[in-house]
PDB file with SEQRES, HELIX, SHEET and CRYST1 records, atoms N, CA, C and O in Angstrom:
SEQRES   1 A   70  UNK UNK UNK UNK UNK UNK UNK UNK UNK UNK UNK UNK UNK          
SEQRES   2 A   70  UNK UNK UNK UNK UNK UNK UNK UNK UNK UNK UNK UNK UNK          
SEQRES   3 A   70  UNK UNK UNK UNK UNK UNK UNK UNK UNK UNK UNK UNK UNK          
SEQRES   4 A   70  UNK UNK UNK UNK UNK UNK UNK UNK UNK UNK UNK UNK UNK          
SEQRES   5 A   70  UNK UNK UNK UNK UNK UNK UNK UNK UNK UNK UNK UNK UNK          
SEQRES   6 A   70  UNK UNK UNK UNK UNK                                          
HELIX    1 AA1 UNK A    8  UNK A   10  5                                   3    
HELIX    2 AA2 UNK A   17  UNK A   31  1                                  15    
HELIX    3 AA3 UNK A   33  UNK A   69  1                                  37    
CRYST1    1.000    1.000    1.000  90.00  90.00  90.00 P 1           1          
ATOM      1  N   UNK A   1      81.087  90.996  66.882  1.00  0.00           N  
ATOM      2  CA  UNK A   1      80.943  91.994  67.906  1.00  0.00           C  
ATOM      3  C   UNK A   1      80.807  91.285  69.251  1.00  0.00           C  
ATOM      4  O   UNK A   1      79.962  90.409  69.433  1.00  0.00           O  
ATOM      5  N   UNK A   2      81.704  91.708  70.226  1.00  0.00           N  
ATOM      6  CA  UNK A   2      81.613  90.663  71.503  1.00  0.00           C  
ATOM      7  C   UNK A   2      80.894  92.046  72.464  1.00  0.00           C  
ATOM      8  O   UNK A   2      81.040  93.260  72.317  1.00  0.00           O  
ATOM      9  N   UNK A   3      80.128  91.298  73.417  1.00  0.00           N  
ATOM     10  CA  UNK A   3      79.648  91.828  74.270  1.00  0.00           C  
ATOM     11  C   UNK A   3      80.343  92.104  75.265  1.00  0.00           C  
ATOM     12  O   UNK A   3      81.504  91.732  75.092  1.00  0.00           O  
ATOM     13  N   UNK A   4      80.074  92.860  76.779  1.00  0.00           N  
ATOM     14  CA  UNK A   4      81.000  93.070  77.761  1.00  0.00           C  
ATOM     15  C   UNK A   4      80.872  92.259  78.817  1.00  0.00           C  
ATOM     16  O   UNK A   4      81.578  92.359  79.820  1.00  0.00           O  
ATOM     17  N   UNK A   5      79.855  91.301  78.644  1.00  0.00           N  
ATOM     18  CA  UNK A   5      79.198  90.113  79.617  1.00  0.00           C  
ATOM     19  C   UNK A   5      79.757  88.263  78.550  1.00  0.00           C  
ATOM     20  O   UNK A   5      79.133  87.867  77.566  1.00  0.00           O  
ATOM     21  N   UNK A   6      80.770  87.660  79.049  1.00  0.00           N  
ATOM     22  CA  UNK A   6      80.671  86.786  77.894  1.00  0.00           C  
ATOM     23  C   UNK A   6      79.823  86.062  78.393  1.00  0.00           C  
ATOM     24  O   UNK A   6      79.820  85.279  77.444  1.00  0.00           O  
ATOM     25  N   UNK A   7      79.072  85.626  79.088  1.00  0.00           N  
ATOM     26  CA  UNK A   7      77.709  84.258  79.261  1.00  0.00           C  
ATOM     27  C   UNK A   7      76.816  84.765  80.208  1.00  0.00           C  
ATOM     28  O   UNK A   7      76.995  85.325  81.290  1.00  0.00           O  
ATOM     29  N   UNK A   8      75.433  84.333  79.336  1.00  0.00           N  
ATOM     30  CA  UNK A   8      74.577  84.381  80.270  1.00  0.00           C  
ATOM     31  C   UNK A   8      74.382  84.875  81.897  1.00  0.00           C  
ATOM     32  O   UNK A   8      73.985  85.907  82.436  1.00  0.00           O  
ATOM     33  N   UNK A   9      74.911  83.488  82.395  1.00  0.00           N  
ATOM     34  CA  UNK A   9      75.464  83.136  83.511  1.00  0.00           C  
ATOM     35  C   UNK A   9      75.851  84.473  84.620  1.00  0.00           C  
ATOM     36  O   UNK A   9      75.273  84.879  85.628  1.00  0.00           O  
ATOM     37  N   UNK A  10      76.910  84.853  84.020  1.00  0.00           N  
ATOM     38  CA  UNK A  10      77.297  86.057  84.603  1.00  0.00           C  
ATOM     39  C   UNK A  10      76.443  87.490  85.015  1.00  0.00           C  
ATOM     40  O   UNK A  10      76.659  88.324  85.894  1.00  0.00           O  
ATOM     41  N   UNK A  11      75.522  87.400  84.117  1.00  0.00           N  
ATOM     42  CA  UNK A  11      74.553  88.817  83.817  1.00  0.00           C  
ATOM     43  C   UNK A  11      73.132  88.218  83.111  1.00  0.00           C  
ATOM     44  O   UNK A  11      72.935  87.634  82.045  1.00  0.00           O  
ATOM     45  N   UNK A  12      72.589  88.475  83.779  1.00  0.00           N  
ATOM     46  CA  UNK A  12      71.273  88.134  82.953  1.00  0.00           C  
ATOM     47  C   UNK A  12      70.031  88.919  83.882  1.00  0.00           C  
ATOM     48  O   UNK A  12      70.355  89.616  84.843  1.00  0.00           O  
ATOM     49  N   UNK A  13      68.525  88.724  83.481  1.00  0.00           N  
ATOM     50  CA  UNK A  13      67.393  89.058  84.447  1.00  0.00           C  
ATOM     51  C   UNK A  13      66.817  88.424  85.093  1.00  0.00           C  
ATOM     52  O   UNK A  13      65.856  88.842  85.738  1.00  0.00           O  
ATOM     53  N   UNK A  14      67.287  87.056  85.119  1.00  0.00           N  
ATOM     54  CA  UNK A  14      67.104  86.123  86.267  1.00  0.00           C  
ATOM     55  C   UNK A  14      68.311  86.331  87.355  1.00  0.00           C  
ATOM     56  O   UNK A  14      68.237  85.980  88.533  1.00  0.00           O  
ATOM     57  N   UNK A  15      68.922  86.675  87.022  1.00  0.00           N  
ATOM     58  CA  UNK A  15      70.961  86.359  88.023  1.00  0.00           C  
ATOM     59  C   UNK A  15      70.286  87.183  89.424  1.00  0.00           C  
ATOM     60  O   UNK A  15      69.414  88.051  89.393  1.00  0.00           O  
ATOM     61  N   UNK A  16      71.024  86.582  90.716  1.00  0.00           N  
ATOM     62  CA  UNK A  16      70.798  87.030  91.963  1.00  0.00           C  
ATOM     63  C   UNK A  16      71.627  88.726  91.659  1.00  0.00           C  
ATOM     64  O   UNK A  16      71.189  89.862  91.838  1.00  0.00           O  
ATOM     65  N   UNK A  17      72.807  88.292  91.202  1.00  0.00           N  
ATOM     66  CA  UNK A  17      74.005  89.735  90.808  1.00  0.00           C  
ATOM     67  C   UNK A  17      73.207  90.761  90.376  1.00  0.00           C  
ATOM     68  O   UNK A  17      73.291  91.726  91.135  1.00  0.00           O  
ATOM     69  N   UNK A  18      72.308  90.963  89.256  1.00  0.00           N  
ATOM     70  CA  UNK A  18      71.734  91.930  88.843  1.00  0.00           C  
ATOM     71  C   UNK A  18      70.464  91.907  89.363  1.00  0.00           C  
ATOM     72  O   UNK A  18      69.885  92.952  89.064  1.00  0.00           O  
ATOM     73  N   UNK A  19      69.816  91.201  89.980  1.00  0.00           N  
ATOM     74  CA  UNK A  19      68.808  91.687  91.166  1.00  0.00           C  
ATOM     75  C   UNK A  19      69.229  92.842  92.291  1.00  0.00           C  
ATOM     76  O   UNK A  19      68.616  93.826  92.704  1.00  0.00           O  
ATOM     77  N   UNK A  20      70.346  92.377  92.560  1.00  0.00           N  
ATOM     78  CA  UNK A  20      71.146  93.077  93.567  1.00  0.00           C  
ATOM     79  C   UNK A  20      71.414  94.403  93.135  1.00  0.00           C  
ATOM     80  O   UNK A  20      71.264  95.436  93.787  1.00  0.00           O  
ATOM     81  N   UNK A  21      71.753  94.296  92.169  1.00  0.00           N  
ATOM     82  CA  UNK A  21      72.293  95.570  91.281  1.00  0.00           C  
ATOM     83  C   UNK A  21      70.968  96.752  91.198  1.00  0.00           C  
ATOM     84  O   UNK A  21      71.153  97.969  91.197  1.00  0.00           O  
ATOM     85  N   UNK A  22      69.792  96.164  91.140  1.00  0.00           N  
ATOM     86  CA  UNK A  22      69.014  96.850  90.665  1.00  0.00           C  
ATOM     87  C   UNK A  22      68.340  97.420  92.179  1.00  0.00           C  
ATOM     88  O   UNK A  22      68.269  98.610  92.486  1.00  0.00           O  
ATOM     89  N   UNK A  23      67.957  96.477  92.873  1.00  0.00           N  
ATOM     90  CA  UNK A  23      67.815  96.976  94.157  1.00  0.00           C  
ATOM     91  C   UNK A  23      69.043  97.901  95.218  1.00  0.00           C  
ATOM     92  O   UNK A  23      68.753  98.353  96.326  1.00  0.00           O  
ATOM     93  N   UNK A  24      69.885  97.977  94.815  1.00  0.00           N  
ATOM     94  CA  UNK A  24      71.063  99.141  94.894  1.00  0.00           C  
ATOM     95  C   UNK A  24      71.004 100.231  94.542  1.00  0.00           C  
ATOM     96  O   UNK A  24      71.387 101.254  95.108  1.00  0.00           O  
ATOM     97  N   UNK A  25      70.174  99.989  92.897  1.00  0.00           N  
ATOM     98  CA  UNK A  25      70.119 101.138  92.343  1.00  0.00           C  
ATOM     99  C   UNK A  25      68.992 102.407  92.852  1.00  0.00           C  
ATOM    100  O   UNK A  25      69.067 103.636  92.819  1.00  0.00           O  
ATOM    101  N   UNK A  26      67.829 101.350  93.376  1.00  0.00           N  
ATOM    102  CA  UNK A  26      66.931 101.819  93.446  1.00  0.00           C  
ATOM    103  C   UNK A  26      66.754 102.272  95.204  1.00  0.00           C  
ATOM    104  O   UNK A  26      65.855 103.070  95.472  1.00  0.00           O  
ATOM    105  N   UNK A  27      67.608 101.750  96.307  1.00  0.00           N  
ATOM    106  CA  UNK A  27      68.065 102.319  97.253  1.00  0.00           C  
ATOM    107  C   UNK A  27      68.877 103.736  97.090  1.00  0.00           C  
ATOM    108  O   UNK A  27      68.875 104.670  97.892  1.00  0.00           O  
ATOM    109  N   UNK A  28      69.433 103.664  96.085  1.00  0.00           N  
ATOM    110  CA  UNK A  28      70.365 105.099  96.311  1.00  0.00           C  
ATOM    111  C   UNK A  28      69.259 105.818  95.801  1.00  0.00           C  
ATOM    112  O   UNK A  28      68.929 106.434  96.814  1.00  0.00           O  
ATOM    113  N   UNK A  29      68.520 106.136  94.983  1.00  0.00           N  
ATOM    114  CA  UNK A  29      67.945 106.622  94.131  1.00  0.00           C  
ATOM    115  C   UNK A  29      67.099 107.384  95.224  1.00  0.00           C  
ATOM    116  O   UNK A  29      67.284 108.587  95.408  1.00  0.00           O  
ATOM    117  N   UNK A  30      65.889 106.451  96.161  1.00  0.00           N  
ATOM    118  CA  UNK A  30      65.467 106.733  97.094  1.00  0.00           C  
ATOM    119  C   UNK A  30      66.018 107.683  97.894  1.00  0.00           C  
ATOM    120  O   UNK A  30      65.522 108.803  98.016  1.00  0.00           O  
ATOM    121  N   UNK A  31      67.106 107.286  98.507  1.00  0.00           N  
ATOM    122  CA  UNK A  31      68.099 108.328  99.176  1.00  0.00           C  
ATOM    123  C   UNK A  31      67.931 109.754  99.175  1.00  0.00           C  
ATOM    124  O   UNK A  31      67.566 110.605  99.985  1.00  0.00           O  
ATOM    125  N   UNK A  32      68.492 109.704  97.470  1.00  0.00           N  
ATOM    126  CA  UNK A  32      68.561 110.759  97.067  1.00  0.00           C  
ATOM    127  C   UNK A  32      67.477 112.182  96.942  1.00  0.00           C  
ATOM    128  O   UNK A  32      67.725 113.382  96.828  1.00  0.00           O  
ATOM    129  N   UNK A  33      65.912 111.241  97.041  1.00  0.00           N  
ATOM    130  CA  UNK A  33      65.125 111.605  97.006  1.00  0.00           C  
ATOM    131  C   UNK A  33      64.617 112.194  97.856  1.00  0.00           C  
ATOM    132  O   UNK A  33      63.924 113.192  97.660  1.00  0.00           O  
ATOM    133  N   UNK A  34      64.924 111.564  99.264  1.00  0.00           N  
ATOM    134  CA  UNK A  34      64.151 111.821 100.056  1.00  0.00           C  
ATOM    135  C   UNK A  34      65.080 113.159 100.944  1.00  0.00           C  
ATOM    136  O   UNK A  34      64.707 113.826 101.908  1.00  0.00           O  
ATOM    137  N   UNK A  35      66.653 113.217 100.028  1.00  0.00           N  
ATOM    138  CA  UNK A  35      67.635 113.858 101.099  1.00  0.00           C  
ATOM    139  C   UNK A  35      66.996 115.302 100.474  1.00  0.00           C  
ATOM    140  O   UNK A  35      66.856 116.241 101.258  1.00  0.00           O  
ATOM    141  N   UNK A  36      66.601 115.470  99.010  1.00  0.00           N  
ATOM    142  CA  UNK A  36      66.311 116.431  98.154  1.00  0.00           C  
ATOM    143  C   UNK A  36      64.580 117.482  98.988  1.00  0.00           C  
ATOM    144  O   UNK A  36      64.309 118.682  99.016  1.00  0.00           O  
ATOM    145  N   UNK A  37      63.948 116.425  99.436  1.00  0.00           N  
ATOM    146  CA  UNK A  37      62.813 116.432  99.803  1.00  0.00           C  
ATOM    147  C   UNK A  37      62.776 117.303 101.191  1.00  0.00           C  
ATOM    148  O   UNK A  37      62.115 118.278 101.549  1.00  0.00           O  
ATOM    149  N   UNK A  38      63.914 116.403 101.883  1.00  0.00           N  
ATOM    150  CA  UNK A  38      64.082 117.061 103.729  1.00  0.00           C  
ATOM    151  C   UNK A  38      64.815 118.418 103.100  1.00  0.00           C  
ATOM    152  O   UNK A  38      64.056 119.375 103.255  1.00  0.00           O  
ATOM    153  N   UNK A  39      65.957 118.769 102.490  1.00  0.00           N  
ATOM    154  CA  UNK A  39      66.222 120.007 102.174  1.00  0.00           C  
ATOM    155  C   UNK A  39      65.060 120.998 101.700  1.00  0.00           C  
ATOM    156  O   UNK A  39      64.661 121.984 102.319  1.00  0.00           O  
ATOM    157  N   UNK A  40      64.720 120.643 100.780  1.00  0.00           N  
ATOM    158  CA  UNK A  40      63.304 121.755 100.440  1.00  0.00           C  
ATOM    159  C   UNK A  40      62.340 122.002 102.179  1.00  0.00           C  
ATOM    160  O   UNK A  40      61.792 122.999 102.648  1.00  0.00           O  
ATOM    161  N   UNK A  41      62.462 120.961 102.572  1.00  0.00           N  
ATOM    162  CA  UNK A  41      61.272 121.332 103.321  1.00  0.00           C  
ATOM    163  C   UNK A  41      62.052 122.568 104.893  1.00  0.00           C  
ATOM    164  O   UNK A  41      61.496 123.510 105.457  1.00  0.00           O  
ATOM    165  N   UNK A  42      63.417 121.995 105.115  1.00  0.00           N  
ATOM    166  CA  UNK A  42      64.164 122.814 105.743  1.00  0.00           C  
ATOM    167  C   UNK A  42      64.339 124.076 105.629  1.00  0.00           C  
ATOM    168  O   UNK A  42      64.125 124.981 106.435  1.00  0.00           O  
ATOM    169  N   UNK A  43      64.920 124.094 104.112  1.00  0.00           N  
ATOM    170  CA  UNK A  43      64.738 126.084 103.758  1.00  0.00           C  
ATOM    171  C   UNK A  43      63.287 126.453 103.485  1.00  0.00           C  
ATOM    172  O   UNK A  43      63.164 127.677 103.451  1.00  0.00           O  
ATOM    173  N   UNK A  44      62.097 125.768 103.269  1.00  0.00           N  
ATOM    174  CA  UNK A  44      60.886 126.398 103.438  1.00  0.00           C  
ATOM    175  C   UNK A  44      60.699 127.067 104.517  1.00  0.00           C  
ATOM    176  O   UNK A  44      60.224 128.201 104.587  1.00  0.00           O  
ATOM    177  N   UNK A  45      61.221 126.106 105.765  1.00  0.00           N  
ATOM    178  CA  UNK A  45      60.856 126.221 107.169  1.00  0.00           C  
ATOM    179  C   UNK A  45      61.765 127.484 107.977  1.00  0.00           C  
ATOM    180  O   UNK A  45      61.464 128.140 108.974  1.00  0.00           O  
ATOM    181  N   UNK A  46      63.158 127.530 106.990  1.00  0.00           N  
ATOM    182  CA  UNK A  46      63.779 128.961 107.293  1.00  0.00           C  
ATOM    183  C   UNK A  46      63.155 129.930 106.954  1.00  0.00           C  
ATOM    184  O   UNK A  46      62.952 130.790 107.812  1.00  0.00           O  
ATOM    185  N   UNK A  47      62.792 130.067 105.997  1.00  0.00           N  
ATOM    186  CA  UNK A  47      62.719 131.397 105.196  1.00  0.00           C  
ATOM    187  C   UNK A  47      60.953 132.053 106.000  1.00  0.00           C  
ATOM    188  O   UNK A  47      60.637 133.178 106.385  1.00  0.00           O  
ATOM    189  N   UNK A  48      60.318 130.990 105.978  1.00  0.00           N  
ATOM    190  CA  UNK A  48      59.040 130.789 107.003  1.00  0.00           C  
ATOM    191  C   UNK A  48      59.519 131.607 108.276  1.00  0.00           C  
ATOM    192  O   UNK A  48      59.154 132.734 108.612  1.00  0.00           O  
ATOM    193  N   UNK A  49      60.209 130.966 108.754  1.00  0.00           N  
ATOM    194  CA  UNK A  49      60.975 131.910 110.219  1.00  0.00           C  
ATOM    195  C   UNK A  49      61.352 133.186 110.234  1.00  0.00           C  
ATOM    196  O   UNK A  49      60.886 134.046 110.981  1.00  0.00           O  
ATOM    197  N   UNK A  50      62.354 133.367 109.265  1.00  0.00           N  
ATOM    198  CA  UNK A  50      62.696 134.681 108.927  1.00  0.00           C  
ATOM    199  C   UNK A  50      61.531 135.797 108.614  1.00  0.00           C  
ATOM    200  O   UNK A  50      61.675 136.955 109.006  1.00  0.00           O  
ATOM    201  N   UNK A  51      60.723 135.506 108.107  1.00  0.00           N  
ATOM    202  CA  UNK A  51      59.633 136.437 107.532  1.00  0.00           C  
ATOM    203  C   UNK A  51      58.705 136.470 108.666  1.00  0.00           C  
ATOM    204  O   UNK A  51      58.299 137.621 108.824  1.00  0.00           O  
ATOM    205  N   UNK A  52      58.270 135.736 109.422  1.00  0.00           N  
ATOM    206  CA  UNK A  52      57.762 135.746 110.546  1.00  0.00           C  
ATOM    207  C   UNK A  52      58.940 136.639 112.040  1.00  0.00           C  
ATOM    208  O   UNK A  52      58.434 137.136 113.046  1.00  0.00           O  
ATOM    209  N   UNK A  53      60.115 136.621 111.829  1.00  0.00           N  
ATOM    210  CA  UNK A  53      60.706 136.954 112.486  1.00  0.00           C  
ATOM    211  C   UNK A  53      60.651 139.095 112.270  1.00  0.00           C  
ATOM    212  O   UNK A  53      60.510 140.102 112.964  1.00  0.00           O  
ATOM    213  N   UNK A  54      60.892 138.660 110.727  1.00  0.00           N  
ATOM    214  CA  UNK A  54      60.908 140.161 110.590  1.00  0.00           C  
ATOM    215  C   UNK A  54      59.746 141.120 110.421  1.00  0.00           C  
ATOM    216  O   UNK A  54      59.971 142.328 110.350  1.00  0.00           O  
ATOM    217  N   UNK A  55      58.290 140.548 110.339  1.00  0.00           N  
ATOM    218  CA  UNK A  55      57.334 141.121 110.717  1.00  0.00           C  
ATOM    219  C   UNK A  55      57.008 141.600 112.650  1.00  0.00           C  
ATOM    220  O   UNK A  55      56.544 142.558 113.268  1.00  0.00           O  
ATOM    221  N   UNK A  56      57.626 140.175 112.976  1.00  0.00           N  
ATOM    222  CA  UNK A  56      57.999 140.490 114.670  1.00  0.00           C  
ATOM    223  C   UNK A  56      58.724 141.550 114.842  1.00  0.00           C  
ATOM    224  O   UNK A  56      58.060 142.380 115.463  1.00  0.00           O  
ATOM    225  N   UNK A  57      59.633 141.880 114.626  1.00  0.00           N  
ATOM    226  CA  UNK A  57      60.705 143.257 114.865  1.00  0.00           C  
ATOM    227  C   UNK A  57      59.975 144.484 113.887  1.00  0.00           C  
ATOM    228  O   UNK A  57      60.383 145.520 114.413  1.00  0.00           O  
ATOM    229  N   UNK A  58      59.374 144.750 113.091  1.00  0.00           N  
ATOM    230  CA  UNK A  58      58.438 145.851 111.973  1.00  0.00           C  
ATOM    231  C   UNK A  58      57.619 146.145 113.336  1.00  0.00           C  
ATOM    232  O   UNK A  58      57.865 147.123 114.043  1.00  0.00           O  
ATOM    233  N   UNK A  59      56.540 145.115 113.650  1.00  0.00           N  
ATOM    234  CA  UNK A  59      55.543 145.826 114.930  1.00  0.00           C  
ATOM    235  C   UNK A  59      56.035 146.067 115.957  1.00  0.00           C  
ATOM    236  O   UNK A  59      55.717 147.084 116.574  1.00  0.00           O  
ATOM    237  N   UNK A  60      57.038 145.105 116.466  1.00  0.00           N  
ATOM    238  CA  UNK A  60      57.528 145.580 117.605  1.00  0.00           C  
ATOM    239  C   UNK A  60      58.529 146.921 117.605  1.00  0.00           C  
ATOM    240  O   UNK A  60      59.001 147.289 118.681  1.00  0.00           O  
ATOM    241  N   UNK A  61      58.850 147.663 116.337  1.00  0.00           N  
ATOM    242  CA  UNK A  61      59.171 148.712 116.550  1.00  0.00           C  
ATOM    243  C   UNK A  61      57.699 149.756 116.137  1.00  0.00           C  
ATOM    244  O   UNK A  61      57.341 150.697 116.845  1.00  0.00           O  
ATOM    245  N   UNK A  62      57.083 149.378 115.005  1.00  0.00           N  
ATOM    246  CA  UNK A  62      55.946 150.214 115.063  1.00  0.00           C  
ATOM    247  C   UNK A  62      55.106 150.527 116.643  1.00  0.00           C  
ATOM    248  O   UNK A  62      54.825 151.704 116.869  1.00  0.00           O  
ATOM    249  N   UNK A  63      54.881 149.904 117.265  1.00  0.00           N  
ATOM    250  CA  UNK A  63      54.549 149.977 118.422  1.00  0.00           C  
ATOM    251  C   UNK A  63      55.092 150.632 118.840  1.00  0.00           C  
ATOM    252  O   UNK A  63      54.645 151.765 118.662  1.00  0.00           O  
ATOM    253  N   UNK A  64      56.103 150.584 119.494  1.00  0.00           N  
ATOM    254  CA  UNK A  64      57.627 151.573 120.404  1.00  0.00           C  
ATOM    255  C   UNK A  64      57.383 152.581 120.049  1.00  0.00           C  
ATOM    256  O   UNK A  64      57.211 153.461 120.892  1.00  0.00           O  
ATOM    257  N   UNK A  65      57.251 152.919 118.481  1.00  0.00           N  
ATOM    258  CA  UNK A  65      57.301 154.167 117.835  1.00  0.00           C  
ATOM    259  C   UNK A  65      56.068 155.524 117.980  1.00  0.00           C  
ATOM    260  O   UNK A  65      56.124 156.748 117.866  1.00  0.00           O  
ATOM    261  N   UNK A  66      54.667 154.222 118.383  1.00  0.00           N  
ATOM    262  CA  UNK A  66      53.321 154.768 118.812  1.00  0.00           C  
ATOM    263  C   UNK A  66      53.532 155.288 120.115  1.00  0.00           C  
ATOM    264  O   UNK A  66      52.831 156.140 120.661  1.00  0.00           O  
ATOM    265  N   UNK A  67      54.916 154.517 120.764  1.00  0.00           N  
ATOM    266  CA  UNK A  67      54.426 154.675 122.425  1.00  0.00           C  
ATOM    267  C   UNK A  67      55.203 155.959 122.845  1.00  0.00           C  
ATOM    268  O   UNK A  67      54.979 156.533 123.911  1.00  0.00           O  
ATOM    269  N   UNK A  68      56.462 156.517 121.613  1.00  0.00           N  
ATOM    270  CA  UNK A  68      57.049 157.783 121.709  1.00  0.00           C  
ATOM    271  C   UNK A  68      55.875 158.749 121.626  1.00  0.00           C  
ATOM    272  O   UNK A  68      55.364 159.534 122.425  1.00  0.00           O  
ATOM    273  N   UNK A  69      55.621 158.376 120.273  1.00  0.00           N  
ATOM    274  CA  UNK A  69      54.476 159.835 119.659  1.00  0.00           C  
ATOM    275  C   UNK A  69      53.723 160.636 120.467  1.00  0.00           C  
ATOM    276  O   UNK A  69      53.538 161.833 120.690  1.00  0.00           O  
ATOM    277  N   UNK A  70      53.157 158.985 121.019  1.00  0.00           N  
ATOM    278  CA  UNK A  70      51.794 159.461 121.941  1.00  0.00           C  
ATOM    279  C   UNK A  70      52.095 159.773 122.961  1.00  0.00           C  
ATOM    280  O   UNK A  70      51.244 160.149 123.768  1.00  0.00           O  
TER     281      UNK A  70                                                      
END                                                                             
């Protein structure tokens, strides 16, 4: 059974190559994390707005509506 690495040399857990590899891996990974992280916190911060927006327009017509009546 041959492997997909033929020596050491080439691949191992000492090799600069798969140091590299791994710190690559673990840069994207990060990335990914943090791109996942700023999105959540973005549509929190919409939807936050919106609901604050549309309680703004509810009183500001409830009001209007007091200032007919009365």
């Amino acid at each position: 059974m041959k492997t997909t690495y033929s020596t050491t040399i080439e691949r191992g857990i000492l090799t600069s190559a798969y140091k590299r590899e791994i710190k690559e891996s673990i840069k994207a990974t990060k990335r990914d994390s943090l791109a996942k992280f700023k999105k959540l916190i973005e549509d929190h911060h919409a939807k936050a707005q919106s609901q604050t927006g549309t309680i703004l327009q509810v009183s500001l017509f409830a009001f209007a509506l007091l200032l007919v009546i009365v």
